[in-house]
Coordinates of C-alpha atoms in Angstrom, one line a residue:
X1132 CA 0.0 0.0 0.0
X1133 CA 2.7 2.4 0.6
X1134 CA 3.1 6.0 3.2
X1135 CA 0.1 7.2 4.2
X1136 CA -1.1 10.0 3.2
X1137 CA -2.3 12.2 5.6
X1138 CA -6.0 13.8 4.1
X1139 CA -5.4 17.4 5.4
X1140 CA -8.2 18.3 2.6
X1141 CA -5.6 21.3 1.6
X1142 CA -2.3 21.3 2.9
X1143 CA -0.3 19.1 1.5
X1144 CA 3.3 20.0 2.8
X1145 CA 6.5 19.2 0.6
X1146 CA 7.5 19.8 -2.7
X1147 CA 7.7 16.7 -5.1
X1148 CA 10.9 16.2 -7.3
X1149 CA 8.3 15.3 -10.4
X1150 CA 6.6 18.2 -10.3
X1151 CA 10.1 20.5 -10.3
X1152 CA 11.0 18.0 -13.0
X1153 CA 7.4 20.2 -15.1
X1154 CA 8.4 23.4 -13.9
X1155 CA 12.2 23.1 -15.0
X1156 CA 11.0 21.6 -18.1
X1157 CA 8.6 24.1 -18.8
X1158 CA 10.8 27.2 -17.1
X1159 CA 11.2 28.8 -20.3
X1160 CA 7.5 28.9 -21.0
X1161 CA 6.1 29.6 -17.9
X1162 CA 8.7 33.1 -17.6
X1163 CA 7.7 34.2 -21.0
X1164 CA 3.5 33.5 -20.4
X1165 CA 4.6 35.6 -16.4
X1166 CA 5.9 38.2 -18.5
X1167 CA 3.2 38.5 -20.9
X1168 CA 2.2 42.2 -22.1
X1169 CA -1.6 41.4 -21.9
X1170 CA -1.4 41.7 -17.5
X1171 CA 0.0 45.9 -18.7
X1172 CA -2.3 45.8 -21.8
X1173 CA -5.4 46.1 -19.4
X1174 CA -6.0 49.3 -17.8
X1175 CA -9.4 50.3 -18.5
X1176 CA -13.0 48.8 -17.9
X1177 CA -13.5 48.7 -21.4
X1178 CA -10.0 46.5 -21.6
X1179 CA -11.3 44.2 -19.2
X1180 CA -14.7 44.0 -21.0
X1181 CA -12.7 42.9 -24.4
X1182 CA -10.2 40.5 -21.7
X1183 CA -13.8 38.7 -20.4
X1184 CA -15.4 37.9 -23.9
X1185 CA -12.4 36.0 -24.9
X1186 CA -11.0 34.8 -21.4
X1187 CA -14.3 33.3 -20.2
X1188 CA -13.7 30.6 -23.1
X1189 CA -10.5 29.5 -21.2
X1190 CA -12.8 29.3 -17.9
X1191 CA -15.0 26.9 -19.9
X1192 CA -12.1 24.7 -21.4
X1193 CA -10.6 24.5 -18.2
X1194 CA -13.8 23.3 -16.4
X1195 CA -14.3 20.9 -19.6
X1196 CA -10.4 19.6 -18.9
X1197 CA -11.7 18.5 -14.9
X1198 CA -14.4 17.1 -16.1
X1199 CA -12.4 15.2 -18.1
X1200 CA -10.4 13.8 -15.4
X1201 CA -13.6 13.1 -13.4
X1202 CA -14.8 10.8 -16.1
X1203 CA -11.4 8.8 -16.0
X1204 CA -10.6 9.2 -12.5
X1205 CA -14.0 7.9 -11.0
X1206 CA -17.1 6.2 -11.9
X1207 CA -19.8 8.5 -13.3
X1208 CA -21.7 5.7 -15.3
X1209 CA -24.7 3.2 -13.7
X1210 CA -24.5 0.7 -12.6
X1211 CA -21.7 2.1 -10.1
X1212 CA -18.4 0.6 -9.8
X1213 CA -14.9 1.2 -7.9
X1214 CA -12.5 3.7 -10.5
X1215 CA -8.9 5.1 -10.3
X1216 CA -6.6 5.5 -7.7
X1217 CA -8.3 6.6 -4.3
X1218 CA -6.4 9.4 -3.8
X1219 CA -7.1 10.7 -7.0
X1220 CA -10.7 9.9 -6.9
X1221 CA -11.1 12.1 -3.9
X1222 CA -9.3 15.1 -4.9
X1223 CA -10.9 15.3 -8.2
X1224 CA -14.2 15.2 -6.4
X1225 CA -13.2 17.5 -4.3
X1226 CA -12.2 19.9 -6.7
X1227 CA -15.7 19.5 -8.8
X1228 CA -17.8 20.2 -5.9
X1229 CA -16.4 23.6 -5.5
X1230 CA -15.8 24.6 -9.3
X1231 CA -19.5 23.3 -10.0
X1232 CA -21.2 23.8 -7.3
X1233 CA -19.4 26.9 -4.8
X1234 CA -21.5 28.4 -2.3
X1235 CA -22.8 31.6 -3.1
X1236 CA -24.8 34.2 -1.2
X1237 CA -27.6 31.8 0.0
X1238 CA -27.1 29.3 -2.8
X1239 CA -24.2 27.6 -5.3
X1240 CA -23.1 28.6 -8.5
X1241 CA -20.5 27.1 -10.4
X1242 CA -16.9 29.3 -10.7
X1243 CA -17.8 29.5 -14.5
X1244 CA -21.5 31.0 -14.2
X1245 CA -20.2 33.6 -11.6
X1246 CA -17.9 34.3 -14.5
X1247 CA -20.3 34.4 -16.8
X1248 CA -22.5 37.1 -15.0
X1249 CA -20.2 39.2 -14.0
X1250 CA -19.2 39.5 -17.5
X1251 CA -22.1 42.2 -17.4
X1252 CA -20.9 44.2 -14.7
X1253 CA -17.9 45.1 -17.2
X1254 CA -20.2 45.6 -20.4
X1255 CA -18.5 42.0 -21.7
X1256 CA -19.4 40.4 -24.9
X1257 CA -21.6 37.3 -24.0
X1258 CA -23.8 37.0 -27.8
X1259 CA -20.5 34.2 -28.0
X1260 CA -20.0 32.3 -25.0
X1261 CA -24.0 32.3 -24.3
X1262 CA -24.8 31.0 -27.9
X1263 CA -21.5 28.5 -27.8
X1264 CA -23.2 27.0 -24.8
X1265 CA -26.8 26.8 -26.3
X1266 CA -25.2 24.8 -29.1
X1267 CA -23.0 22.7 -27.4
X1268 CA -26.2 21.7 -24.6
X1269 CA -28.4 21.0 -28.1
X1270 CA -25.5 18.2 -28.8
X1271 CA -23.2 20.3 -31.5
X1272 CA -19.7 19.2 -31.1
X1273 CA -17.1 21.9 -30.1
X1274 CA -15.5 22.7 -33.6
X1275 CA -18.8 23.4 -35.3
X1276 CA -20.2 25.0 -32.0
X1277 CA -17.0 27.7 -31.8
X1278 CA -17.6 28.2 -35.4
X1279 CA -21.5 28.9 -35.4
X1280 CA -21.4 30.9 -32.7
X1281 CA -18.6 33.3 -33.7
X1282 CA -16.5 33.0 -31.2
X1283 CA -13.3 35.3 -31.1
X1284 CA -10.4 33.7 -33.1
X1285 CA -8.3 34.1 -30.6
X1286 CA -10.6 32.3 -28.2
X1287 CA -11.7 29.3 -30.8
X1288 CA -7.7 28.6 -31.5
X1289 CA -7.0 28.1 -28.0
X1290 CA -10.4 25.7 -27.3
X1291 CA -9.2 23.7 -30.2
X1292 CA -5.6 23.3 -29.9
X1293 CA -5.8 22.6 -26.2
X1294 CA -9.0 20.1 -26.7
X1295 CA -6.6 18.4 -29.6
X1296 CA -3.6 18.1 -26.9
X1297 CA -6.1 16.8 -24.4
X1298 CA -8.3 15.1 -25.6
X1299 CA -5.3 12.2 -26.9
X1300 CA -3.1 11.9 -23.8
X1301 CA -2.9 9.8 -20.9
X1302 CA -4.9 10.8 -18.5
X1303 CA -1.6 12.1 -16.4
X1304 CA -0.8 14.2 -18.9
X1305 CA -4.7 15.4 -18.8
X1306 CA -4.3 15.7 -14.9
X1307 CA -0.9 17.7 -15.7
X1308 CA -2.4 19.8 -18.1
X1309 CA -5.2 21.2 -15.6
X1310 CA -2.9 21.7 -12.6
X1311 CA -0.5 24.0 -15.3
X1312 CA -3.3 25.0 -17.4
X1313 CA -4.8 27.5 -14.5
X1314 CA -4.1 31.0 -14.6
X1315 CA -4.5 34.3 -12.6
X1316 CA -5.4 36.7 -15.8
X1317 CA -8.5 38.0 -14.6
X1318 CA -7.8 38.5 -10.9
X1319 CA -4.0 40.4 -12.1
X1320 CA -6.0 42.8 -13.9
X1321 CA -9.1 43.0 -12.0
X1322 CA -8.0 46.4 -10.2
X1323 CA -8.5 48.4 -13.2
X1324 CA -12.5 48.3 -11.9
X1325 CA -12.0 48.7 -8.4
X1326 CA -11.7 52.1 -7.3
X1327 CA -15.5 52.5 -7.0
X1328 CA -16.3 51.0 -3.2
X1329 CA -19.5 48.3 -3.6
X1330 CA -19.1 48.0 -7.3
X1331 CA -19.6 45.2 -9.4
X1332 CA -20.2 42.6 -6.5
X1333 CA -20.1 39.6 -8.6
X1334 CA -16.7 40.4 -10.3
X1335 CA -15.4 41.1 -6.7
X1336 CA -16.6 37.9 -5.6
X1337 CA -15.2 36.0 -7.9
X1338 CA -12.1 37.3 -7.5
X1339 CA -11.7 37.1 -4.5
X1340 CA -12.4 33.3 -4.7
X1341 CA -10.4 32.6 -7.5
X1342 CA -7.7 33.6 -4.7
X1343 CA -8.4 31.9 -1.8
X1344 CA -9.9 28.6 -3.3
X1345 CA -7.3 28.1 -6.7
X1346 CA -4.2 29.6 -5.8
X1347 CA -4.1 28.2 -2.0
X1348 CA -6.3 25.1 -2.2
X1349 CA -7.3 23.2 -6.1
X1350 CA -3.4 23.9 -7.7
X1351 CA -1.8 21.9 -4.9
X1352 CA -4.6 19.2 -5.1
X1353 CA -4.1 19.6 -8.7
X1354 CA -0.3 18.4 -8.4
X1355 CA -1.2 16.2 -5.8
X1356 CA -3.2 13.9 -8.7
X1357 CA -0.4 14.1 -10.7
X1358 CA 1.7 13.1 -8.4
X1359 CA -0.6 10.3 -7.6
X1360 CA -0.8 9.2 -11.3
X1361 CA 2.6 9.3 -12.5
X1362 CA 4.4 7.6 -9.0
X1363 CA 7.9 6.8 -9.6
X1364 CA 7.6 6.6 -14.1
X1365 CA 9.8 9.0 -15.0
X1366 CA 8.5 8.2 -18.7
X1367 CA 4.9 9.5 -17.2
X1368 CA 6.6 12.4 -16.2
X1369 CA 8.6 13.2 -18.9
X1370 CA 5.0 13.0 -21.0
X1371 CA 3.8 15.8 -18.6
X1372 CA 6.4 18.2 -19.6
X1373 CA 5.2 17.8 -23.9
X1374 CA 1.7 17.9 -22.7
X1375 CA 2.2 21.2 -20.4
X1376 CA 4.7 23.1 -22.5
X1377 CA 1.9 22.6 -25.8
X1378 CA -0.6 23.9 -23.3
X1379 CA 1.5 26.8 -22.1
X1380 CA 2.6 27.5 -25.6
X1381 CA -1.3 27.8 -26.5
X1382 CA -2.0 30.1 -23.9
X1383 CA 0.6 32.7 -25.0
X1384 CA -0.8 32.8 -28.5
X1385 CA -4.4 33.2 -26.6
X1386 CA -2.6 35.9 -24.8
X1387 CA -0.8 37.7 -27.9
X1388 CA -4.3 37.5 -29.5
X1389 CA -6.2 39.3 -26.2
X1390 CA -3.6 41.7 -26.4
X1391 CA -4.4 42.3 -30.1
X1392 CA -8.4 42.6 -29.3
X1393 CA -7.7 45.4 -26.9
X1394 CA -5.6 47.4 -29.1
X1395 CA -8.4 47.0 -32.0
X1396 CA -10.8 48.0 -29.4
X1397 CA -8.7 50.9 -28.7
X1398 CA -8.5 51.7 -32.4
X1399 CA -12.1 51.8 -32.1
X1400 CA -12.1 48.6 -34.7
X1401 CA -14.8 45.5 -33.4
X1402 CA -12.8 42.7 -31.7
X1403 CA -15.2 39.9 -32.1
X1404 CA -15.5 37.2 -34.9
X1405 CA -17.8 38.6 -37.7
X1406 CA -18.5 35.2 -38.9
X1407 CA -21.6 34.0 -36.3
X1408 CA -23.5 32.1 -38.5
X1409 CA -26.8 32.2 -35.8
X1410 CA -28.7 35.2 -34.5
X1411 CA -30.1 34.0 -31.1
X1412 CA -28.8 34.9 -27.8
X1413 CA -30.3 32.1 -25.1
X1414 CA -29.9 33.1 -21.5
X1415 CA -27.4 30.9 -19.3
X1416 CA -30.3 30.6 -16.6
X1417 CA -28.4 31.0 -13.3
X1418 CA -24.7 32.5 -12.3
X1419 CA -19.2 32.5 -13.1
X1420 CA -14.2 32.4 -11.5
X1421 CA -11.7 30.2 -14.0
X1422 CA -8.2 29.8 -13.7
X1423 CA -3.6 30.4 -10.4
X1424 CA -0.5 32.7 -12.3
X1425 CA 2.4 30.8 -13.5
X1426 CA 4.6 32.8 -10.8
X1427 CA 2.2 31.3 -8.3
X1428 CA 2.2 27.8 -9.8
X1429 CA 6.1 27.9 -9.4
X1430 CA 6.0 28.8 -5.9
X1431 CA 3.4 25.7 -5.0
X1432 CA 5.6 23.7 -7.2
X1433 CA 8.5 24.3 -5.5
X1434 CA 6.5 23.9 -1.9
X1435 CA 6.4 27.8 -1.2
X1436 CA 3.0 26.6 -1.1
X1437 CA 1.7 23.5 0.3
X1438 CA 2.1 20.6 -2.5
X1439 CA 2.2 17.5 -0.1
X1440 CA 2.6 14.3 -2.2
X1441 CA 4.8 11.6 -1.4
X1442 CA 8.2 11.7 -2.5
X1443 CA 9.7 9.6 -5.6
X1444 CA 12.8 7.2 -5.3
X1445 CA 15.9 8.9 -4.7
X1446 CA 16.6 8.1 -8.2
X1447 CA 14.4 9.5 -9.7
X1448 CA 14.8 12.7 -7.5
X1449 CA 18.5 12.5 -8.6
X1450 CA 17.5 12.6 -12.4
X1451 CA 15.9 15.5 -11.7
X1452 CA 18.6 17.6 -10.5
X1453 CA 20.4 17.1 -13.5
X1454 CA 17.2 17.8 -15.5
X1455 CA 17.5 21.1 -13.3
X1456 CA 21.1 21.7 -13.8

C-alpha cells in the first residue's frame, strides 16, 4: 500500500521532485507567459470587458479539462463501480464540488457561471460564449459550435488546440495539463475596476475566490493527482512536460491574441468574430471564476505553497537535479 497520506483536505506539505522536473522543463514557457504584455495591456474597464469575452472561453475549457479527469478518474456511469486511484478519486471530487457547485450568497453557483454574470458588470461580450453553450447543450460538437457561434479567433484557437492536446493523452498528462493550465489573468487585472467601493459585486466575488480557493487550495490538489498518477515513471513524467509546455505555448498565442483585441478595441475597430453564423442569444439561466498565475504555480511547485505528495525514489529525485542543472 505504501506511506500514508495524511488527508489534510488542503495542505499538502513538501514539494515533489516530479513536479520541479514540469516546472524546469517548462521554465522557459512559464517566464515568457509571467511576463506576458496582456497583464500591462489592461488598464481600463473597457479592456477588461474585451479580456472577459475572450478569457471566459478558457474558464470553460478548463472546467471541460476537470471534467475530463472526473470521467477517468472515478465512476460517473450506472451501474456504479470502484475507479482510479483513491487518492485521486477524492481530490478530483473534491475539486468539482467547489468549481461546479461553490456556495454563493444563499445558494451555489459554479466558478464559471459567476464568470459568466459578472461579464455584465464590465459591459462584456456574452452574444459568444451564451450561444456557444446553447449549441453545445443541443449536442453540437465543439469545432462546429465555436464556429457557429462566432467565437473570437483568438478564443476558438485556443479551445481547439488545447482540446486536440487533451483530448489524446494519458490521462496524467490530462491531470498535468489542468494543474498547469490555471491562470490568474483576470484577478492580475481586476483592479483596473476597483476604485468604486461596492461596485460590481459579482466580479469582486469572484475574484476574490479565484484567490483563496485556486491559488491556496485546487493547484496543490491539482499536483497532488499528478503526483498520484505518474508515481515513480519517469516516462509518465517526462509526457507531462510535452503535454504542459503545448498547453502553455497555446496560452501565450491566446494571450498575444487578447492583447491584439484590446488594441483594435482601442482603435475603435470590433474585436469579435464577424462570422456567427446564428442570431439567437439564449440566456445561461443562473450565475461564473476560471483559472492560479504561472509565478504562483512555481512557488506551490517548489512547496512555497503547500504541495504535499509523497516523494519519488531517490533516483528519480536525482535525475531531476540534472534535468534542473
Amino acid at each position: 500500500m505504501g506511506g500514508k497520506v495524511e488527508m489534510t483536505r488542503y495542505d499538502w506539505g513538501r514539494s515533489h521532485p516530479g513536479v520541479d522536473h514540469i516546472v524546469a522543463g517548462a521554465a522557459p514557457v512559464l517566464a515568457e507567459l509571467s511576463a506576458h504584455p496582456v497583464y500591462q495591456r489592461i488598464a481600463t474597464p473597457a479592456d477588461l470587458a474585451v479580456l472577459m469575452g475572450q478569457h471566459v472561453f478558457a474558464v470553460w475549457d478548463l472546467m471541460s479539462v476537470l471534467k475530463g479527469l472526473q470521467n477517468e478518474l472515478t465512476c460517473v456511469r450506472v451501474p456504479w463501480v470502484p475507479t482510479g486511484a483513491p487518492i485521486s478519486r477524492r481530490l478530483v471530487n473534491d475539486i468539482v464540488l467547489v468549481e461546479e457547485s461553490d456556495e454563493f450568497g444563499e445558494g451555489f453557483a459554479s466558478h464559471f457561471e459567476l464568470y459568466r454574470h459578472a461579464m455584465t458588470e464590465v459591459g462584456a461580450d456574452t452574444l459568444a460564449i451564451d450561444a456557444f453553450l446553447d449549441l453545445v447543450r443541443a449536442g453540437t460538437c465543439v469545432p462546429d459550435a465555436l464556429a457557429d457561434a462566432g467565437v473570437p479567433g483568438p478564443a476558438a484557437t485556443f479551445v481547439r488546440a488545447c482540446g486536440a492536446l487533451v483530448s489524446r493523452a494519458p490521462v496524467h498528462c490530462q491531470a498535468a495539463a489542468f494543474a498547469f493550465g490555471r491562470d490568474d489573468l483576470l484577478t492580475a487585472t481586476v483592479h483596473v475596476v476597483q476604485s468604486e467601493p461596492g461596485a460590481r459585486p459579482l466580479l469582486r466575488h469572484y475574484a476574490r475566490r479565484h484567490r483563496e480557493i485556486d491559488t491556496d487550495q485546487h493547484t496543490p490538489m491539482a499536483l497532488q493527482v499528478v503526483a498520484d498518477l505518474c508515481g515513480p515513471d519517469e516516462g509518465k513524467w517526462a509526457e507531462c512536460v510535452t503535454t504542459v509546455v503545448g498547453v502553455l505555448r497555446a496560452r501565450i498565442r491566446f494571450w498575444d491574441g487578447i492583447v491584439e483585441a484590446v488594441d483594435r478595441q482601442r482603435a475603435g475597430r470590433d474585436y469579435r468574430c464577424p462570422n456567427r453564423r446564428i442570431g439567437n442569444t439564449p440566456d445561461l439561466g443562473t450565475l461564473a471564476p476560471g483559472p492560479v498565475a504561472p509565478a504562483l504555480l512555481v512557488s506551490a511547485a517548489r512547496g512555497q505553497r503547500n504541495t504535499d505528495v509523497a516523494r519519488l525514489p531517490r533516483s528519480h529525485s536525482q535525475a531531476h537535479e540534472g534535468a534542473r542543472s
